Tab-separated table of C-alpha atoms in Angstrom:
chain	number	residue	atom	x	y	z
V	735	MET	CA	0.184	0.232	0.186
V	736	LEU	CA	2.725	2.004	0.536
V	737	LEU	CA	4.427	1.734	-1.816
V	738	ARG	CA	1.633	2.046	-4.260
V	739	VAL	CA	1.603	5.547	-2.553
V	740	PHE	CA	4.852	6.644	-3.139
V	741	ARG	CA	4.838	6.167	-6.673
V	742	TRP	CA	1.609	7.929	-6.861
V	743	LEU	CA	3.148	10.896	-5.493
V	744	SER	CA	5.773	10.614	-7.686
V	745	VAL	CA	4.087	12.480	-10.738
V	746	LEU	CA	3.385	15.307	-8.536
V	747	PRO	CA	5.392	18.476	-9.027
V	748	LEU	CA	8.598	17.945	-6.874
V	749	GLY	CA	7.860	21.959	-5.541
V	750	LEU	CA	4.450	21.200	-4.810
V	751	LEU	CA	6.115	18.420	-2.584
V	752	GLN	CA	8.649	19.656	-1.124
V	753	ALA	CA	5.958	22.525	-0.091
V	754	LEU	CA	4.164	20.314	1.237
V	755	GLY	CA	6.935	18.529	3.046
V	756	ALA	CA	8.220	21.955	5.211
V	757	ALA	CA	4.766	22.060	6.204
V	758	LEU	CA	4.476	18.794	7.775
V	759	GLY	CA	8.208	19.891	9.209
V	760	LEU	CA	6.893	23.091	11.187
V	761	LEU	CA	4.126	21.095	12.008
V	762	VAL	CA	6.400	18.200	13.657
V	763	TYR	CA	8.628	21.080	14.844
V	764	ALA	CA	5.812	22.974	16.719
V	765	LEU	CA	3.886	19.203	17.815
V	766	SER	CA	6.831	17.349	19.162
V	767	GLY	CA	8.980	18.381	22.398
V	768	VAL	CA	11.646	15.708	21.724
V	769	TYR	CA	12.523	16.729	18.749
V	770	ARG	CA	12.042	20.427	19.087
V	771	GLN	CA	14.848	20.285	22.215
V	772	ARG	CA	17.061	17.924	20.250
V	773	LEU	CA	17.446	19.806	17.058
V	774	ARG	CA	17.377	23.136	18.712
V	775	ALA	CA	20.432	21.289	21.012
V	776	HIS	CA	22.256	20.971	18.462
V	777	LEU	CA	22.259	23.939	16.186
V	778	GLN	CA	23.333	25.317	19.803
V	779	GLN	CA	26.180	23.553	20.546
V	780	ALA	CA	27.445	23.956	16.854
V	781	GLY	CA	27.555	27.863	17.279
V	782	TYR	CA	24.065	28.978	15.940
V	783	ASP	CA	21.502	30.892	16.900
V	784	PRO	CA	18.133	28.396	17.169
V	785	GLN	CA	15.696	31.216	16.813
V	786	ARG	CA	17.278	32.092	14.508
V	787	LEU	CA	17.867	28.877	12.209
V	788	ALA	CA	15.957	26.110	14.220
V	789	ARG	CA	12.008	26.385	12.100
V	790	LYS	CA	14.399	26.448	8.842
V	791	ALA	CA	16.181	23.471	9.562
V	792	ALA	CA	12.644	21.876	10.922
V	793	ALA	CA	11.051	23.006	7.118
V	794	HIS	CA	14.315	21.832	5.446
V	795	ALA	CA	14.321	18.444	6.990
V	796	GLY	CA	9.451	17.720	5.891
V	797	ARG	CA	11.413	19.389	2.262
V	798	MET	CA	13.581	16.116	2.894
V	799	VAL	CA	10.597	13.419	3.408
V	800	GLY	CA	8.338	15.381	1.216
V	801	GLU	CA	10.817	15.247	-2.141
V	802	LEU	CA	11.322	10.827	-0.953
V	803	PRO	CA	9.165	9.922	-4.120
V	804	VAL	CA	10.090	12.222	-7.087
V	805	VAL	CA	13.633	11.066	-5.753
V	806	TRP	CA	13.166	7.194	-5.205
V	807	PHE	CA	10.443	6.395	-8.301
V	808	ARG	CA	10.561	8.617	-10.824
V	809	ARG	CA	12.306	7.614	-13.865
V	810	GLY	CA	13.048	9.025	-17.472
V	811	ALA	CA	13.687	12.215	-19.134
V	812	ALA	CA	11.557	13.328	-15.523
V	813	ALA	CA	13.882	11.768	-12.840
V	814	PRO	CA	15.770	14.141	-10.726
V	815	VAL	CA	18.908	13.975	-11.577
V	816	HIS	CA	18.647	15.459	-14.652
V	817	ARG	CA	17.598	18.444	-12.366
V	818	VAL	CA	21.319	18.412	-10.734
V	819	GLU	CA	24.213	20.641	-12.094
V	820	VAL	CA	27.027	19.011	-11.167
V	821	ILE	CA	30.483	20.900	-9.776
V	822	GLY	CA	33.569	19.384	-9.486
V	823	LYS	CA	33.027	16.358	-11.578
V	824	GLU	CA	36.901	16.089	-12.889
V	825	HIS	CA	38.344	15.649	-9.584
V	826	VAL	CA	35.275	12.353	-9.541
V	827	ASP	CA	37.543	12.042	-13.409
V	828	ALA	CA	41.319	12.615	-11.490
V	829	VAL	CA	41.026	9.588	-9.458
V	830	ARG	CA	39.380	7.122	-12.414
V	831	ALA	CA	42.006	8.219	-14.031
V	832	GLU	CA	44.416	6.517	-11.794
V	833	GLY	CA	43.081	3.592	-11.809
V	834	LEU	CA	41.197	3.996	-8.299
V	835	GLY	CA	38.375	3.291	-6.117
V	836	VAL	CA	36.040	6.889	-5.060
V	837	LEU	CA	35.346	6.159	-1.813
V	838	TYR	CA	32.202	9.073	-1.529
V	839	LEU	CA	31.524	10.209	1.719
V	840	THR	CA	28.031	12.644	1.837
V	841	PRO	CA	26.220	13.451	5.496
V	842	HIS	CA	23.243	14.038	6.078
V	843	LEU	CA	22.451	17.261	4.205
V	844	GLY	CA	20.468	18.325	1.633
V	845	CYS	CA	19.165	15.693	-0.797
V	846	PHE	CA	21.726	12.818	0.037
V	847	GLU	CA	20.017	10.437	-1.794
V	848	ILE	CA	20.567	12.388	-4.876
V	849	SER	CA	24.415	11.364	-4.722
V	850	ALA	CA	24.351	8.590	-5.477
V	851	GLN	CA	22.026	7.857	-8.225
V	852	MET	CA	23.953	10.703	-10.178
V	853	ALA	CA	27.001	8.559	-9.171
V	854	ALA	CA	25.185	5.912	-11.260
V	855	LEU	CA	25.427	7.998	-14.155
V	856	TRP	CA	28.720	7.778	-14.199
V	857	GLY	CA	29.704	3.669	-13.775
V	858	PRO	CA	29.281	1.087	-11.230
V	859	ILE	CA	28.543	2.363	-7.220
V	860	THR	CA	28.306	0.503	-3.872
V	861	VAL	CA	26.025	2.053	-0.929
V	862	MET	CA	25.750	0.443	2.839
V	863	PHE	CA	22.547	0.017	3.682
V	864	ARG	CA	20.821	-0.078	6.837
V	865	PRO	CA	17.287	-2.027	6.258
V	866	PRO	CA	14.455	0.560	8.441
V	867	ARG	CA	13.421	-0.668	11.891
V	868	LYS	CA	10.396	-1.159	10.354
V	869	ARG	CA	9.543	-4.054	8.820
V	870	ALA	CA	6.776	-2.308	6.658
V	871	LEU	CA	8.801	-0.093	4.621
V	872	LEU	CA	11.600	-2.501	3.358
V	873	PRO	CA	9.685	-2.970	0.548
V	874	LEU	CA	9.435	0.285	0.356
V	875	ALA	CA	13.292	1.511	0.595
V	876	LEU	CA	14.883	-1.662	-1.839
V	877	ALA	CA	12.107	-0.238	-4.348
V	878	SER	CA	13.725	2.673	-4.251
V	879	ARG	CA	17.064	2.084	-4.301
V	880	GLN	CA	16.588	-0.522	-7.417
V	881	ARG	CA	18.083	1.114	-10.846
V	882	HIS	CA	21.278	0.742	-12.937
V	883	ASN	CA	24.432	0.696	-11.779
V	884	LEU	CA	23.235	1.648	-7.584
V	885	ALA	CA	24.081	-1.844	-5.884
V	886	THR	CA	23.391	-1.741	-2.296
V	887	ALA	CA	25.902	-3.518	0.830
V	888	PRO	CA	24.563	-4.691	3.961
V	889	ALA	CA	25.695	-3.304	7.559
V	890	ASN	CA	27.931	-6.202	8.520
V	891	LEU	CA	31.351	-7.963	7.820
V	892	ALA	CA	29.843	-8.556	4.019
V	893	GLY	CA	28.564	-5.617	3.299
V	894	VAL	CA	32.501	-4.737	4.460
V	895	ARG	CA	33.767	-6.723	1.816
V	896	GLN	CA	31.211	-5.985	-0.887
V	897	LEU	CA	32.711	-2.623	-0.534
V	898	LEU	CA	36.380	-3.336	-0.440
V	899	ARG	CA	35.683	-5.505	-3.784
V	900	ALA	CA	33.597	-3.096	-5.093
V	901	LEU	CA	36.546	-0.445	-4.811
V	902	ARG	CA	39.673	-2.634	-5.442
V	903	ALA	CA	37.625	-3.146	-8.793
V	904	GLY	CA	38.176	0.375	-9.306
V	905	GLU	CA	34.720	0.952	-8.801
V	906	ALA	CA	32.953	4.005	-6.173
V	907	VAL	CA	31.156	3.050	-3.359
V	908	GLY	CA	29.179	5.564	-1.205
V	909	LEU	CA	28.697	6.181	2.958
V	910	LEU	CA	26.855	8.497	5.272
V	911	PRO	CA	29.815	9.474	8.022
V	912	ASP	CA	27.827	10.728	10.374
V	913	GLN	CA	25.801	8.257	10.774
V	914	ALA	CA	26.199	6.688	13.926
V	915	PRO	CA	27.445	3.096	14.304
V	916	GLY	CA	27.508	0.012	16.452
V	917	ASN	CA	29.978	-0.946	19.022
V	918	GLY	CA	32.974	-1.430	18.377
V	919	GLU	CA	32.902	-0.168	14.819
V	920	GLY	CA	33.580	3.663	15.701
V	921	VAL	CA	35.868	5.677	18.317
V	922	TRP	CA	34.761	8.880	20.058
V	923	ALA	CA	35.525	12.005	17.691
V	924	ASP	CA	35.586	15.902	17.998
V	925	PHE	CA	32.240	16.168	16.228
V	926	PHE	CA	31.289	20.728	15.822
V	927	GLY	CA	33.124	20.555	19.900
V	928	ARG	CA	31.059	17.617	21.326
V	929	PRO	CA	32.107	14.589	21.249
V	930	ALA	CA	30.309	12.034	18.723
V	931	TYR	CA	30.446	8.193	17.831
V	932	THR	CA	32.620	8.049	14.952
V	933	MET	CA	32.911	5.312	12.112
V	934	THR	CA	36.025	4.165	11.412
V	935	LEU	CA	35.181	2.691	8.536
V	936	PRO	CA	35.776	5.168	5.634
V	937	ALA	CA	39.636	4.858	6.837
V	938	ARG	CA	39.616	1.042	6.760
V	939	LEU	CA	37.854	1.655	2.874
V	940	VAL	CA	40.709	4.115	2.086
V	941	GLN	CA	43.747	1.862	3.284
V	942	LEU	CA	42.583	-1.810	1.812
V	943	GLY	CA	40.707	-0.592	-0.954
V	944	LYS	CA	43.165	1.773	-2.270
V	945	ALA	CA	40.585	4.164	-2.975
V	946	ARG	CA	40.560	8.359	-2.961
V	947	ILE	CA	37.650	10.721	-1.011
V	948	ILE	CA	35.680	12.427	-2.575
V	949	LEU	CA	33.268	14.801	-0.352
V	950	ALA	CA	29.344	14.737	-1.672
V	951	SER	CA	26.973	17.516	-0.664
V	952	ALA	CA	23.732	18.124	-2.944
V	953	LEU	CA	21.811	21.314	-2.124
V	954	ARG	CA	18.576	22.067	-2.707
V	955	GLN	CA	18.002	24.757	-5.027
V	956	PRO	CA	14.252	26.869	-3.740
V	957	SER	CA	10.662	26.224	-5.364
V	958	GLY	CA	12.003	23.178	-6.530
V	959	ARG	CA	13.775	23.937	-9.414
V	960	GLY	CA	16.445	20.719	-8.892
V	961	TYR	CA	20.275	20.653	-6.690
V	962	VAL	CA	23.487	21.402	-6.847
V	963	LEU	CA	26.027	18.294	-6.465
V	964	THR	CA	29.233	19.435	-5.259
V	965	LEU	CA	31.803	17.156	-5.309
V	966	GLU	CA	35.379	17.996	-3.711
V	967	PRO	CA	37.936	15.832	-3.264
V	968	PHE	CA	39.078	15.531	0.738
V	969	PRO	CA	41.614	18.068	1.896
V	970	GLU	CA	44.793	16.093	3.234
V	971	PRO	CA	45.701	12.493	3.447
V	972	LEU	CA	43.846	10.640	6.288
V	973	ASP	CA	46.209	10.140	9.672
V	974	ALA	CA	46.985	6.275	10.163
V	975	ASP	CA	45.785	6.430	13.837
V	976	PRO	CA	41.798	5.719	13.287
V	977	GLN	CA	40.801	8.057	15.730
V	978	ARG	CA	42.744	11.178	14.099
V	979	ALA	CA	40.801	9.931	10.311
V	980	ALA	CA	37.732	10.359	12.299
V	981	THR	CA	38.430	13.438	13.487
V	982	GLN	CA	39.747	14.746	10.312
V	983	ILE	CA	36.826	13.832	8.385
V	984	ASN	CA	34.242	15.194	10.655
V	985	HIS	CA	35.622	18.044	10.502
V	986	ALA	CA	35.487	18.015	6.555
V	987	LEU	CA	31.862	17.194	7.272
V	988	GLU	CA	31.677	20.708	9.179
V	989	ALA	CA	32.818	22.474	7.108
V	990	LEU	CA	30.330	21.138	4.211
V	991	ILE	CA	27.548	21.309	6.376
V	992	ARG	CA	28.603	24.977	7.122
V	993	ARG	CA	27.875	26.513	4.040
V	994	ALA	CA	23.764	25.733	4.048
V	995	PRO	CA	23.250	24.917	7.726
V	996	GLU	CA	19.627	24.913	7.152
V	997	GLN	CA	20.286	21.548	4.897
V	998	TYR	CA	21.818	19.640	8.170
V	999	LEU	CA	19.786	17.349	9.876
V	1000	TRP	CA	20.386	18.987	13.112
V	1001	ALA	CA	17.401	16.373	14.394
V	1002	TYR	CA	19.377	13.105	14.108
V	1003	ASN	CA	19.983	11.752	17.405
V	1004	ARG	CA	23.786	12.007	16.480
V	1005	TYR	CA	25.834	12.365	20.257
V	1006	LYS	CA	24.224	8.912	20.821
V	1007	ARG	CA	26.112	6.291	23.261
V	1008	PRO	CA	25.945	2.827	21.791
V	1009	ALA	CA	24.816	-0.192	23.001
V	1010	GLY	CA	28.302	-1.213	25.767
V	1011	ALA	CA	30.087	1.905	24.029
V	1012	GLU	CA	32.967	2.828	26.731
V	1013	PRO	CA	31.901	6.834	27.213
V	1014	PRO	CA	33.202	9.882	25.505
V	1015	PRO	CA	36.214	11.406	27.562
V	1016	ALA	CA	34.526	14.100	27.280
V	1017	GLN	CA	32.054	13.650	29.984
V	1018	HIS	CA	33.642	10.877	32.508
V	1019	GLY	CA	31.601	8.183	32.088
V	1020	GLU	CA	28.931	10.405	32.513
V	1021	GLU	CA	26.266	8.930	29.606
V	1022	LEU	CA	25.878	11.441	26.667
V	1023	ALA	CA	22.154	13.361	26.476
V	1024	ALA	CA	20.597	12.527	23.107
């Protein structure tokens, strides 16, 4: 049923769906105290004024939801990939000219779903995929990712091996590096001035898969006009130490987010402590606030 609804919604104008999504985002912000508190706290942690930015961020979070039917299910000449302006593709071409794999790192910024779809136009890409917790959403999530040149890898050891094989074959892989990993899969590293449990997988893939990192951010344009996808090489070599490498990645993501902070998913529970993980050093054994 939900799959049919999304397919039906995908024929509606992108601008209309984004506008409806923005209204939904503002409604959730008004009604949910937990959502509102977390969003405002994370903005303030990053040095932003919640009074100025919180409602804009909530509206963009709603736009992200509203645009999903189009991004996931519209195909052919009307597909949203045809409404993406790409800046920096020469950096991807340069990595491929070296015979290396491309590791795209894309934060929860703007329309991050469109980044992998664009990369699939240039060659095979494998993205790490975590199935939704609600089983009813699984058919929807799987159907949305069924497209040429786009494969998914599970978030487990078998999936990591699949990513490594793709990189060693000179293909591309994609990760959301600001997604909180499970215990044993990350380290505590600074993110906007606060320790966040950060995945170590990107550094391992670079070291073992003979790959180069490309930072990707797809920012939403006003009034449903489309997106601007910016691709850029990682600004410095990754440190061999996992904790320092994770900090480097977090700081690179911060720079992307600060270009359009209203389009970041600030309400995502980025600072949570995974079950069984040691507490962050700065907390001296106390639990992190959600």
